[in-house]
CSV table of C-alpha atoms in Angstrom, one decimal:
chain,number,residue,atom,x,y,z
E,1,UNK,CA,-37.3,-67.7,-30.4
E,2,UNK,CA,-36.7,-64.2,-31.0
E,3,UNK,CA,-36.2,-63.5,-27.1
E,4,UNK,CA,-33.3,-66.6,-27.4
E,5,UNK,CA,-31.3,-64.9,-30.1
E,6,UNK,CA,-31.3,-61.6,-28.3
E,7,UNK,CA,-30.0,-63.1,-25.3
E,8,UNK,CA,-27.6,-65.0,-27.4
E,9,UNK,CA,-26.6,-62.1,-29.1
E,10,UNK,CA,-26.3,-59.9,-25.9
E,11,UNK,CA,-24.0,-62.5,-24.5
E,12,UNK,CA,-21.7,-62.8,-27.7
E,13,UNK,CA,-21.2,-59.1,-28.4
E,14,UNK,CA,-20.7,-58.7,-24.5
E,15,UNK,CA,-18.4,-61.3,-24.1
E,16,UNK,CA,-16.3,-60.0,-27.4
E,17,UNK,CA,-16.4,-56.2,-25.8
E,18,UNK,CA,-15.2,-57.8,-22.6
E,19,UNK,CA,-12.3,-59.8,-24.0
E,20,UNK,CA,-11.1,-56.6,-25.6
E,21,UNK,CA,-11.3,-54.1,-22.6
E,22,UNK,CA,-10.7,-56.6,-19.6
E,23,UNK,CA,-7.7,-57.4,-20.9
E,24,UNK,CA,-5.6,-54.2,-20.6
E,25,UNK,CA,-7.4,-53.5,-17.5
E,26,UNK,CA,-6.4,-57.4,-15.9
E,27,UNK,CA,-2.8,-57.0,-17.5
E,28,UNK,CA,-2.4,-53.3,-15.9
E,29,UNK,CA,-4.4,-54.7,-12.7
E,30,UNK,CA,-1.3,-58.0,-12.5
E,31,UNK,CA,1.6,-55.5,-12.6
E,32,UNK,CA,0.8,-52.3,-11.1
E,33,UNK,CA,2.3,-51.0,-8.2
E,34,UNK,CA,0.4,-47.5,-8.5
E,35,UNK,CA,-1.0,-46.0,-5.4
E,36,UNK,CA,-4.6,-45.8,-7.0
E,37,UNK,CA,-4.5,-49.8,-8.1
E,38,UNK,CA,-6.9,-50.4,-4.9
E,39,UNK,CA,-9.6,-47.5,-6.1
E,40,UNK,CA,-9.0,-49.8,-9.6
E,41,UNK,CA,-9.5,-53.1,-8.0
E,42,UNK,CA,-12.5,-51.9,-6.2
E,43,UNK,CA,-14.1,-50.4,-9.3
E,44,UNK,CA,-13.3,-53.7,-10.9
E,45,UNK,CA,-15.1,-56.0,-8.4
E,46,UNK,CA,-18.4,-53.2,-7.5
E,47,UNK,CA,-20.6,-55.0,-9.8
E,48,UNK,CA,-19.9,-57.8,-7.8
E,49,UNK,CA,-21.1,-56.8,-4.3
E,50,UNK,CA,-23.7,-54.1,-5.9
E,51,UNK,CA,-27.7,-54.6,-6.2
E,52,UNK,CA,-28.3,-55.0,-10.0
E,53,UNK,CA,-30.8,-52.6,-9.5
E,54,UNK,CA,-28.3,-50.0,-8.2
E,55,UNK,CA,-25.8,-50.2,-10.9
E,56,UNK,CA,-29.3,-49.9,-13.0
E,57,UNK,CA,-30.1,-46.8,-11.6
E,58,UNK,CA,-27.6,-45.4,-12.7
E,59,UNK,CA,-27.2,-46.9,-15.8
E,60,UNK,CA,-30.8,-45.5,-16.3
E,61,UNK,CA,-29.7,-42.0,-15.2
E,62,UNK,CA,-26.6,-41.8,-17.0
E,63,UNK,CA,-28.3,-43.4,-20.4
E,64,UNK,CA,-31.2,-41.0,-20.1
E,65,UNK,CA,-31.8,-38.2,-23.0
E,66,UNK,CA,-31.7,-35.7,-20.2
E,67,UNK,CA,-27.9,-36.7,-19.6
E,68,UNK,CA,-24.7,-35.4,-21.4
E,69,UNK,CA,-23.7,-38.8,-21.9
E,70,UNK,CA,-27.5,-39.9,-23.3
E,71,UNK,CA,-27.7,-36.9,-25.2
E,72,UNK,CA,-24.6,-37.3,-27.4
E,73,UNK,CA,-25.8,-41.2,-27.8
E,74,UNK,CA,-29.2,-39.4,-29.6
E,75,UNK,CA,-27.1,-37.1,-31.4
E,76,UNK,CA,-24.8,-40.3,-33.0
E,77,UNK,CA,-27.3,-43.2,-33.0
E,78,UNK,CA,-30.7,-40.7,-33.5
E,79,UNK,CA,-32.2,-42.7,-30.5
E,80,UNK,CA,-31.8,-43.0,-26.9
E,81,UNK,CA,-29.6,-45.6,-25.3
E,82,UNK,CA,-32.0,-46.5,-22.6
E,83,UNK,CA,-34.7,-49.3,-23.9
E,84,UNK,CA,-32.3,-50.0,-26.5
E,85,UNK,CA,-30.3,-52.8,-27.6
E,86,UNK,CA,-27.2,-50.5,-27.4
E,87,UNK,CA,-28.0,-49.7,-24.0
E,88,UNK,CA,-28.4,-53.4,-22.7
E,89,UNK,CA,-25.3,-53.7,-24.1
E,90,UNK,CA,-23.3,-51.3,-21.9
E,91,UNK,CA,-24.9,-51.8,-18.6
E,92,UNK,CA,-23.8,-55.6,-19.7
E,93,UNK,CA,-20.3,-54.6,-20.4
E,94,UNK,CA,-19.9,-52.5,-17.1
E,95,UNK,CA,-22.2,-55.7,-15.0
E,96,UNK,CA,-20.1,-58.7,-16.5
E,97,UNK,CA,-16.4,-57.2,-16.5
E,98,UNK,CA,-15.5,-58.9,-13.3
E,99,UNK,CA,-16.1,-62.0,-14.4
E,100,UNK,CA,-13.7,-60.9,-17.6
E,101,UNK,CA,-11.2,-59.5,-15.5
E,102,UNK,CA,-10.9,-62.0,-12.5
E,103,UNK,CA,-9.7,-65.3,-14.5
E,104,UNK,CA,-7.6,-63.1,-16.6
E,105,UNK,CA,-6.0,-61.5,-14.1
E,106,UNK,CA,-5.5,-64.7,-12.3
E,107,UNK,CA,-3.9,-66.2,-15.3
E,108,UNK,CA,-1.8,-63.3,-16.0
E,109,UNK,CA,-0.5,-63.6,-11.8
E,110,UNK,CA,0.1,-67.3,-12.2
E,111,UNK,CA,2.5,-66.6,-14.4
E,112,UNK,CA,6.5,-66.9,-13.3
E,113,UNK,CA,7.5,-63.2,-13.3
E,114,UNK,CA,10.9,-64.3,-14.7
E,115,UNK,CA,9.1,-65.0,-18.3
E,116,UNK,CA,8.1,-60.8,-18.1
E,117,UNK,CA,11.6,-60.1,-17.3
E,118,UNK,CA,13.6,-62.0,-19.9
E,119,UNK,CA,11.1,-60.8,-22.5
E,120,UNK,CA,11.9,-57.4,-21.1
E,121,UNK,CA,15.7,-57.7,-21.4
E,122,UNK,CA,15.1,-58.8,-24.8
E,123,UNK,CA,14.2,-54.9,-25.4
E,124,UNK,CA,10.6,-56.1,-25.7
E,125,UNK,CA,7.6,-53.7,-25.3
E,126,UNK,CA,4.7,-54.3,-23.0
E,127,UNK,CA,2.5,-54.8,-25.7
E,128,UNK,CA,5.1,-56.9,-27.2
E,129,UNK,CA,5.0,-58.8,-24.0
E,130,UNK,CA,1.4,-59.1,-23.7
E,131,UNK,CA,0.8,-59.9,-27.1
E,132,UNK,CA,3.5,-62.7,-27.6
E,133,UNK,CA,4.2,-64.3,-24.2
E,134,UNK,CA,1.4,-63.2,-21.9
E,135,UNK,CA,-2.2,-63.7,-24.0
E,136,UNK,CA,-0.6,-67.4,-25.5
E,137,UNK,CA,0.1,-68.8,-21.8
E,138,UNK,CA,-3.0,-68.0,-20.5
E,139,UNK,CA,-5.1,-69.3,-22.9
E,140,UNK,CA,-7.2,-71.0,-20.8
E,141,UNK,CA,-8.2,-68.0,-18.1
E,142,UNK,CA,-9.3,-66.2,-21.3
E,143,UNK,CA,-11.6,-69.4,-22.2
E,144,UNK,CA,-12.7,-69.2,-18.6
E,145,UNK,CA,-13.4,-65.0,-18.8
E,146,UNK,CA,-15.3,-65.7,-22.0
E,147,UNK,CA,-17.3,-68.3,-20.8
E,148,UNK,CA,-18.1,-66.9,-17.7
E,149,UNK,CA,-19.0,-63.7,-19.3
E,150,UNK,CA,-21.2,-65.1,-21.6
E,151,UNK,CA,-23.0,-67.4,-18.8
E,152,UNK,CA,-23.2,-64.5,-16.5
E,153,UNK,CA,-24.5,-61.8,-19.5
E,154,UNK,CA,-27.2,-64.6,-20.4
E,155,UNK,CA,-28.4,-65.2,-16.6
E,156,UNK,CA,-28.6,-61.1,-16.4
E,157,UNK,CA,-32.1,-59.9,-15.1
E,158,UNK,CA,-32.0,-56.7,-12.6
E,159,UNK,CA,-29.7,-54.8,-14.6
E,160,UNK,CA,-31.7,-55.5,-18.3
E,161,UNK,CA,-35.5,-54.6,-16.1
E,162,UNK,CA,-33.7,-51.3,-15.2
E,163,UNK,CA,-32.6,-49.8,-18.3
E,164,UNK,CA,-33.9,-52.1,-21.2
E,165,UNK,CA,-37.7,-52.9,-19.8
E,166,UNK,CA,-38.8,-55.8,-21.5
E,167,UNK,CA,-39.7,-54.6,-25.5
E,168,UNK,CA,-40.2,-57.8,-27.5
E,169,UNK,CA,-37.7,-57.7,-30.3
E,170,UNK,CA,-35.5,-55.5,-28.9
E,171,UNK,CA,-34.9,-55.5,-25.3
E,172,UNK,CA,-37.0,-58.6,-23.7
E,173,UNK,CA,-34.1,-61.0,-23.0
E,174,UNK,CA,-35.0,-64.8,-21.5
E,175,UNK,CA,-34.3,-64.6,-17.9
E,176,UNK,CA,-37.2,-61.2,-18.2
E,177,UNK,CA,-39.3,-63.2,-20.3
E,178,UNK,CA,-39.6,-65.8,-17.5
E,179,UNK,CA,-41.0,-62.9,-15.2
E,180,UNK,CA,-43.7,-61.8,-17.4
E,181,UNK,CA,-44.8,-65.3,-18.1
E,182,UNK,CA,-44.7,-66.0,-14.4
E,183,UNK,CA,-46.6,-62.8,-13.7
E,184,UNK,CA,-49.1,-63.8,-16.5
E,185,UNK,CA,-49.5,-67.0,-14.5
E,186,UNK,CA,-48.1,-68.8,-18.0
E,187,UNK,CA,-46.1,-71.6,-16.4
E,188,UNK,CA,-45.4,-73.7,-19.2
E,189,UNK,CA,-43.9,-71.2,-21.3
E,190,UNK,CA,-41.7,-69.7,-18.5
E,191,UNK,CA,-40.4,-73.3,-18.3
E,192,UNK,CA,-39.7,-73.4,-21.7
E,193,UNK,CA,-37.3,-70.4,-21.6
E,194,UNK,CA,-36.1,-71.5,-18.0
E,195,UNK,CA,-35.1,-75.1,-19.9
E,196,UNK,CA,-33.2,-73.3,-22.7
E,197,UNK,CA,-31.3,-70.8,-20.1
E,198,UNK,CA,-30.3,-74.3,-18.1
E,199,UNK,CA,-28.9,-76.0,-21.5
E,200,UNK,CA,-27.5,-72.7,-22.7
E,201,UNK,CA,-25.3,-72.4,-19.1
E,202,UNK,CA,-24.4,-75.8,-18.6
E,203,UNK,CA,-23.6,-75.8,-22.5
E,204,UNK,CA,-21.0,-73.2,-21.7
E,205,UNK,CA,-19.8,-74.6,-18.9
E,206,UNK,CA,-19.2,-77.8,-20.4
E,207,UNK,CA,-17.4,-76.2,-22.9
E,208,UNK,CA,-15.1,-74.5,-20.9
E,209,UNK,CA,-13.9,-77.5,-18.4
E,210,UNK,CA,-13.2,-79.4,-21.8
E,211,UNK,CA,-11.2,-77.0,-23.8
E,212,UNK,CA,-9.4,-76.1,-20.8
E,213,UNK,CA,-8.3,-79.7,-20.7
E,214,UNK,CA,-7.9,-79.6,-24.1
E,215,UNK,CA,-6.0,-76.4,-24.4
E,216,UNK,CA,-3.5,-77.4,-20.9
E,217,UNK,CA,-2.6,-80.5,-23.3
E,218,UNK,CA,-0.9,-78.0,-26.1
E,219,UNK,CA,2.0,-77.8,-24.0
P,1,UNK,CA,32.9,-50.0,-18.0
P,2,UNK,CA,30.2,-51.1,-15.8
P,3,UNK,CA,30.3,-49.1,-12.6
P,4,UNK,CA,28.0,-50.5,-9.9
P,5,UNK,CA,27.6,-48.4,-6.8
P,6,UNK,CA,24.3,-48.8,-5.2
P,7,UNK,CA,22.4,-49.0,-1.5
P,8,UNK,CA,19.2,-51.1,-0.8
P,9,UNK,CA,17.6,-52.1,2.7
P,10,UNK,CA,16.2,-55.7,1.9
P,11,UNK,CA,13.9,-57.4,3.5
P,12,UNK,CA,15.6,-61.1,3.5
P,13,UNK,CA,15.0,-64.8,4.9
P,14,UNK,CA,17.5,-63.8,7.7
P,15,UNK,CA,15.5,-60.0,8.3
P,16,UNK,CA,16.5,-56.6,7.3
P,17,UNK,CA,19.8,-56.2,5.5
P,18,UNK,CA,21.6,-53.3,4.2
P,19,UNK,CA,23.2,-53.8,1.0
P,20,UNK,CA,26.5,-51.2,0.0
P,21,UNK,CA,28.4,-52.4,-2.9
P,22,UNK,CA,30.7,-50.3,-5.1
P,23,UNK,CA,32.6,-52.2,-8.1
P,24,UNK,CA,33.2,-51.9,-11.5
P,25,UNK,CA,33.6,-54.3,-14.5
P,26,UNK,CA,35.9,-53.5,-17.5
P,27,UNK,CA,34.4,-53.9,-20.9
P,28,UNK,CA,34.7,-57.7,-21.7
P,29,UNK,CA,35.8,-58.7,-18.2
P,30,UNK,CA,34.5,-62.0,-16.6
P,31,UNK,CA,33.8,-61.5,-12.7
P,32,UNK,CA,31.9,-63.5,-10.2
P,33,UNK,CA,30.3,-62.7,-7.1
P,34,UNK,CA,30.9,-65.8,-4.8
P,35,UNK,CA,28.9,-65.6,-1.9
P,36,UNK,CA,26.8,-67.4,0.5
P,37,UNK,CA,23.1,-67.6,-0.2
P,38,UNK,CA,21.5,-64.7,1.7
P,39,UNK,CA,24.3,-62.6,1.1
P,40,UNK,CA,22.5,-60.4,-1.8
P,41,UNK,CA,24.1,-61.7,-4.7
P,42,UNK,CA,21.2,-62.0,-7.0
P,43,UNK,CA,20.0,-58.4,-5.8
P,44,UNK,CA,22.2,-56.7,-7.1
P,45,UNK,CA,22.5,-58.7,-10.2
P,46,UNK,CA,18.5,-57.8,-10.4
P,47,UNK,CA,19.7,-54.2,-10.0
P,48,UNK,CA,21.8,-54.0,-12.8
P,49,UNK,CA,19.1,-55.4,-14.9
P,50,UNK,CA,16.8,-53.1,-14.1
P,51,UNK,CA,14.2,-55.4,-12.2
P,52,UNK,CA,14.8,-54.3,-9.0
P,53,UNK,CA,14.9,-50.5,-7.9
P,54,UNK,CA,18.0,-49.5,-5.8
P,55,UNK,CA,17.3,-47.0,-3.3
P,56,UNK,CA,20.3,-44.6,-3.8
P,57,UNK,CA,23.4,-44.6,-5.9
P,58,UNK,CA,23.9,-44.5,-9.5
P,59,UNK,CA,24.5,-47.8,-12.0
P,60,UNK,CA,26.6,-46.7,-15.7
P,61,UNK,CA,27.2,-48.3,-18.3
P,62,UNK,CA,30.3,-46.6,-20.0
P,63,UNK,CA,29.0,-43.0,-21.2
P,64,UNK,CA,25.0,-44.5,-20.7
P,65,UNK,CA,23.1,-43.4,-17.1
P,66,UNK,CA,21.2,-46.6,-16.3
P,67,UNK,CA,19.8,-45.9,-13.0
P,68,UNK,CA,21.1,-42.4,-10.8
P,69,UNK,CA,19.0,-41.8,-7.6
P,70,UNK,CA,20.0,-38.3,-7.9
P,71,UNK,CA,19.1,-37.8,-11.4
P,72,UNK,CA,16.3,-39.7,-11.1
P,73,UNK,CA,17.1,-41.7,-14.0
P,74,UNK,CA,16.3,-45.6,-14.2
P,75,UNK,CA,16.5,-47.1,-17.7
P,76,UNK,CA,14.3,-49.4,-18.5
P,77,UNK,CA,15.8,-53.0,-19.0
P,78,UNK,CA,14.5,-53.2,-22.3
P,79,UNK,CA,17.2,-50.5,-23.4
P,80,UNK,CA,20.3,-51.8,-21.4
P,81,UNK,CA,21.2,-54.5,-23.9
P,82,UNK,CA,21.4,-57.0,-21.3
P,83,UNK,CA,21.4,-60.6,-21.4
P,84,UNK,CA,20.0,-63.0,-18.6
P,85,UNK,CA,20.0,-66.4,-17.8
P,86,UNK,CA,18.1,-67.4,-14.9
P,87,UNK,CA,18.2,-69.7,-12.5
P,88,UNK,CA,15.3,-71.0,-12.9
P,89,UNK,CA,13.4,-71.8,-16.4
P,90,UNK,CA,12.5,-68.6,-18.3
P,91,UNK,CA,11.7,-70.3,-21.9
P,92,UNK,CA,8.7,-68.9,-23.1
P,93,UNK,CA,6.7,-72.1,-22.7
P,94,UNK,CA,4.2,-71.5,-25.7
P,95,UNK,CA,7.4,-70.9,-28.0
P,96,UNK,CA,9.5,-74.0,-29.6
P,97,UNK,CA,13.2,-73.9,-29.2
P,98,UNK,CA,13.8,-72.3,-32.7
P,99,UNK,CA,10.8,-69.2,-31.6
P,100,UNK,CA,12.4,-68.6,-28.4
P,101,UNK,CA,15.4,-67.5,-30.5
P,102,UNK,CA,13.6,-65.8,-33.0
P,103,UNK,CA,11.8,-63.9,-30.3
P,104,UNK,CA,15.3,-62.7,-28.8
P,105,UNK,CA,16.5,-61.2,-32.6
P,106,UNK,CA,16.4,-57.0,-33.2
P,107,UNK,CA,15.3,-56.1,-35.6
P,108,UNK,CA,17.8,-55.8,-38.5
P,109,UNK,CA,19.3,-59.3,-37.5
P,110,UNK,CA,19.2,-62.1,-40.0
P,111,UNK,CA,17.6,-65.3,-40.0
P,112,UNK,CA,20.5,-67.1,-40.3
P,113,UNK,CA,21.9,-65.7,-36.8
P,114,UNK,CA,19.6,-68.5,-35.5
P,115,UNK,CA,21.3,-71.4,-37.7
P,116,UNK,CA,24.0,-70.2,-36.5
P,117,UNK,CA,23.4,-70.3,-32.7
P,118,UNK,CA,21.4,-73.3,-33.4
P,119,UNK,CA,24.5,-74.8,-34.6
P,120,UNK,CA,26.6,-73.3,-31.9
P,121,UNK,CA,24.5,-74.8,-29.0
P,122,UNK,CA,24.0,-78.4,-30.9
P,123,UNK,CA,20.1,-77.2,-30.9
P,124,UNK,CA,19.7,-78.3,-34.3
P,125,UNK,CA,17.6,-81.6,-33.4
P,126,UNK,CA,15.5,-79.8,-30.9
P,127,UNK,CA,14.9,-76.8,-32.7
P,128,UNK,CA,10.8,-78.0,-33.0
P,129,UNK,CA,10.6,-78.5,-29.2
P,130,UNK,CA,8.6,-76.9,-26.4
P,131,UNK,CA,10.5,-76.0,-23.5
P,132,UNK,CA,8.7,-78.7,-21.5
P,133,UNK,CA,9.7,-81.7,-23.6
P,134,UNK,CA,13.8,-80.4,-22.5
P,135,UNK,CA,15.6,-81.5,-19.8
P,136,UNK,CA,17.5,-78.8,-17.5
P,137,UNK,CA,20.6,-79.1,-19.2
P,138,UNK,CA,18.8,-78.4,-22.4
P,139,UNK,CA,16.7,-75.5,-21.1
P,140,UNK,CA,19.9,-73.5,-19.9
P,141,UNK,CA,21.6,-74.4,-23.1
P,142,UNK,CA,19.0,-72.8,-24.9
P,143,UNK,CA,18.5,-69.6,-22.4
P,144,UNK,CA,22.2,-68.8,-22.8
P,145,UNK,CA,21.7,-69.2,-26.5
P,146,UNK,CA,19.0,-66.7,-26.6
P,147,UNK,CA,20.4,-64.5,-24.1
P,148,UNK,CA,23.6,-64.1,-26.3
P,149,UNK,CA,21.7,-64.0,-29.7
P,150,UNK,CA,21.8,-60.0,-30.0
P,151,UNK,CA,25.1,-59.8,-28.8
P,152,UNK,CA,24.2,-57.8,-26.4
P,153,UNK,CA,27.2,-55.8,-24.2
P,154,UNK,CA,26.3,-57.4,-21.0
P,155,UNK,CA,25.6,-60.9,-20.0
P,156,UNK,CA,24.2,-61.8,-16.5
P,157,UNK,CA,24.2,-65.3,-14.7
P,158,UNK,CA,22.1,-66.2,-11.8
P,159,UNK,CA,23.3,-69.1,-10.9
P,160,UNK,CA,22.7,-70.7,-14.1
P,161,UNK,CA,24.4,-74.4,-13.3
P,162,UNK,CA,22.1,-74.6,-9.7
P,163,UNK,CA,20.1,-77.4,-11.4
P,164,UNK,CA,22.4,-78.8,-13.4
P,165,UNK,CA,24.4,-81.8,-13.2
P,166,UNK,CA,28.2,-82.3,-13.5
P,167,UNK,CA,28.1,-83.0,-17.3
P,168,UNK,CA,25.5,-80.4,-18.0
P,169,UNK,CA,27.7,-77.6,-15.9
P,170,UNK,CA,30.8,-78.4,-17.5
P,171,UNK,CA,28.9,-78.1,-21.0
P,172,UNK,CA,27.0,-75.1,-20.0
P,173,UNK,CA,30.7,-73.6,-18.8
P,174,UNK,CA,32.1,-74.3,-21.9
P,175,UNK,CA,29.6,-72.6,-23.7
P,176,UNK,CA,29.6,-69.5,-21.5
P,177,UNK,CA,33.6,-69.3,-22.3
P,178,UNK,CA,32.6,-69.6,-26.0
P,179,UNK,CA,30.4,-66.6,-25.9
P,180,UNK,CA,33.2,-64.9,-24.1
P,181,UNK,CA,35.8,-65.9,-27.1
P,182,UNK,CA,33.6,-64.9,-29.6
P,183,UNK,CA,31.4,-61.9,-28.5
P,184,UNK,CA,33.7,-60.8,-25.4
P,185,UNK,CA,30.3,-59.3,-23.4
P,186,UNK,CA,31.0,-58.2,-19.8
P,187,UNK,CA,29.8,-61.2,-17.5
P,188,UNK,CA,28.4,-61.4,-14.6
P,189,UNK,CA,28.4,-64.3,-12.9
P,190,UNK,CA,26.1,-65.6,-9.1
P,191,UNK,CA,27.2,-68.2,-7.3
P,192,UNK,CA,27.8,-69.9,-4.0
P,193,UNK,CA,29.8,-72.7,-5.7
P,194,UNK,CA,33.7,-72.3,-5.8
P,195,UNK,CA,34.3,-75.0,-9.0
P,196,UNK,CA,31.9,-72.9,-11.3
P,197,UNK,CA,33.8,-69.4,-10.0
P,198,UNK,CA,37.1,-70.8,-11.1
P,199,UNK,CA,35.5,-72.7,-14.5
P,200,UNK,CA,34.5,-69.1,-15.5
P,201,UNK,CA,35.4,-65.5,-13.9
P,202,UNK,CA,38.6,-64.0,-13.7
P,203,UNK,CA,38.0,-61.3,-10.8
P,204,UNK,CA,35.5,-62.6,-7.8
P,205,UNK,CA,33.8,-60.2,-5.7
P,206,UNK,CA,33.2,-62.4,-2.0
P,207,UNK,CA,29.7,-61.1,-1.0
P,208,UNK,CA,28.5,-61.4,2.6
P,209,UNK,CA,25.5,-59.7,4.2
P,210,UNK,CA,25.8,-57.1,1.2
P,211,UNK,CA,29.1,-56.2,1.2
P,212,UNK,CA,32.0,-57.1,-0.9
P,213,UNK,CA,34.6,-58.8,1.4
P,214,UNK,CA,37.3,-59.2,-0.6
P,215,UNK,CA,37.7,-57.8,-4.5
P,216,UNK,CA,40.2,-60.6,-5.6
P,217,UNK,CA,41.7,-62.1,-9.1
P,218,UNK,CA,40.8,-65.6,-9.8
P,219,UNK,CA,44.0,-66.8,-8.9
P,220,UNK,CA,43.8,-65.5,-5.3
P,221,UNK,CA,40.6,-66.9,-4.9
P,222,UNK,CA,41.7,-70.4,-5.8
P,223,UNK,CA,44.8,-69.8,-3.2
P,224,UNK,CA,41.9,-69.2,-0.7
């Protein structure tokens, strides 16, 4: 049970990061013009076409004691990022923000540019805009990101074996449970958390299709 | 006085065009700039609001510098106390009737500015609706009221009555000459039709393949 709530709570606090970075990177990704929005876009989409176990490595490298970056994390938290709960966290972040940014920016795009520009000749800011007119008519691409990030962060495996192991309590999420009870020939219990990540996906799923439908009907 | 003399190479339905236009509009005036479609009417009205990036000239609005290719200068939209209707439907679609005119007030300006427009436009009963429970008639009505709400010192039309049928136009125009009594903002008006030209404006600049034919008071253009 333990394993479940990690995973849950992976996905949640992932998803929640997510919603608050990938959407200043989708709404500056739907109107740029800037010459480096490609090196952005690809960025953006690298998890995407990337072995797990690459962005991993790196993770793993950059997480590490021996690095600036890991070093400062011992020097803040008092204990290394990498087989930590912390640490799944941010390889999850930097794994799932596609699938944050995507239906975001796609909701942000479908949007008739004419409603940016009269709320810009009514001396509004960009924040302004984003906050008032933008983030309320897209409501369901950011049900979709959420979902999608949460589904995605749960179904996680090569990225969480790289630089999080498998430390009951701590850092052994489901889909890595299911590999150690496979290895240990433990079928039965494998199924059990195979079951559960099933239910918990097409849970999510479910939920998203529906409140979309729900939400498209405010208006 | 709104001075207007910009160049753009656009890349139109009928291929490349060069648009040169020079003209001016006094404080208060009314002009329209009557034109076939093609002919780069709503370009340069997207120019003077700031949405679309001349490649030279310079754009001023009595003593402020809104866009100078030489001086680099291109004011953002937001500060050129403009107001827009479009063409097409801009209502913030998650707003009712009465937030879309709340949303247009600066800060400073009363509640009761929205009564009053409310009033104004006969809004009052469908001050609780969504934009998509309006018809078109309605819609504009309401954009025109919101794009006058914070009086600003410029109003632009793009083809605002295109939708519209002959009852809605006629109301629509008889608003626009209401804000023009009361608030007296420069307008701007787009079209390609000559009935709404002569309903409104008092100077029309003829626009064809981005440049202004003739520069004509109303009354020549209806002895056209």
């Amino acid at each position: 049970m333990n394993t479940i709530l990690i995973t849950v709570k992976l996905a949640i606090i992932t998803s929640v990061i997510l919603l608050g970075v990938g959407i200043p990177i989708a709404f500056w990704l739907s109107r740029s013009k800037a010459k480096i929005k490609p090196i952005v876009d690809a960025l953006v989409a690298l998890p995407l076409v990337l072995p797990p176990t690459v962005l991993g490595f790196y993770l793993l490298l950059a997480l590490s004691p021996g690095s600036w970056f890991g070093s400062l994390a011992v020097t803040v938290l008092g204990k290394p990022l990498v087989f930590s709960f912390e640490g799944l966290v941010i390889g999850s972040v930097l794994y799932s923000l596609p699938f944050m940014v995507y239906p975001v920016q796609s909701g942000m795009k479908g949007l008739s540019p004419r409603l940016y520009e009269a709320a810009q000749s009514l001396g509004k800011s960009n924040l302004q805009i984003l906050w008032d007119v933008v983030l309320p008519n897209i409501r369901p691409s950011l049900l979709a990101g959420l979902v999608l990030t949460f589904a995605h962060t749960v179904g996680e495996f090569g990225v969480v074996l790289m630089i999080g192991g498998s430390i009951p309590g701590e850092t052994r999420v489901a889909s890595i449970a299911i590999y150690d009870e496979v290895e240990a020939l433990n079928y039965s219990s494998a199924n059990k958390y195979a079951l559960i990540l099933v239910g918990i996906s097409f849970l999510a799923l479910t939920l998203l299709y529906s409140g979309q439908k729900r939400i498209n009907r405010f208006w | 006085m709104l001075r207007v003399s910009v160049n753009k190479k656009l890349n139109g339905s009928g291929g490349m065009m060069d648009l040169s236009i020079d003209f001016s509009v006094e404080n208060g005036e009314c002009i329209a700039l009557f034109g076939p479609s093609g002919a780069g009417k709503t370009s340069i009205l997207r120019m003077i609001a700031g949405f679309l990036k001349p490649d030279s000239g310079r754009i001023q609005m009595n003593d402020q510098l809104w866009f100078s290719s030489r001086d680099k200068a291109n004011l953002s939209s937001s500060l050129r106390n403009l107001g827009i209707v479009f063409q097409e439907n801009a209502l913030f679609p998650n707003m009712t009737v009465h937030r879309n005119l709340k949303f247009a007030l600066r800060n400073g300006q009363g509640a009761s500015r929205i009564e009053e427009f409310m009033e104004l436009f006969e809004l009052e009963l469908l001050k609780d609706q969504y934009p998509h429970e309006l018809s078109g008639g309605q819609k504009q009505r309401v954009s025109l009221a919101r794009a006058m709400i914070y009086n600003p010192s410029t109003l632009l039309l793009d083809e605002p009555f295109a939708s519209l049928d002959e009852h809605s136009t006629s109301r629509l125009s008889g608003l626009v000459l209401e804000m023009r009594r009361s608030f007296n903002p420069s307008i701007i008006l787009v079209s390609h039709s000559r009935n709404e030209v002569r309903d409104i404006a008092q100077r029309v600049l003829c626009i064809q393949e981005g440049r202004v034919l003739r520069d004509i008071s109303i009354a020549e253009f209806q002895a056209l």
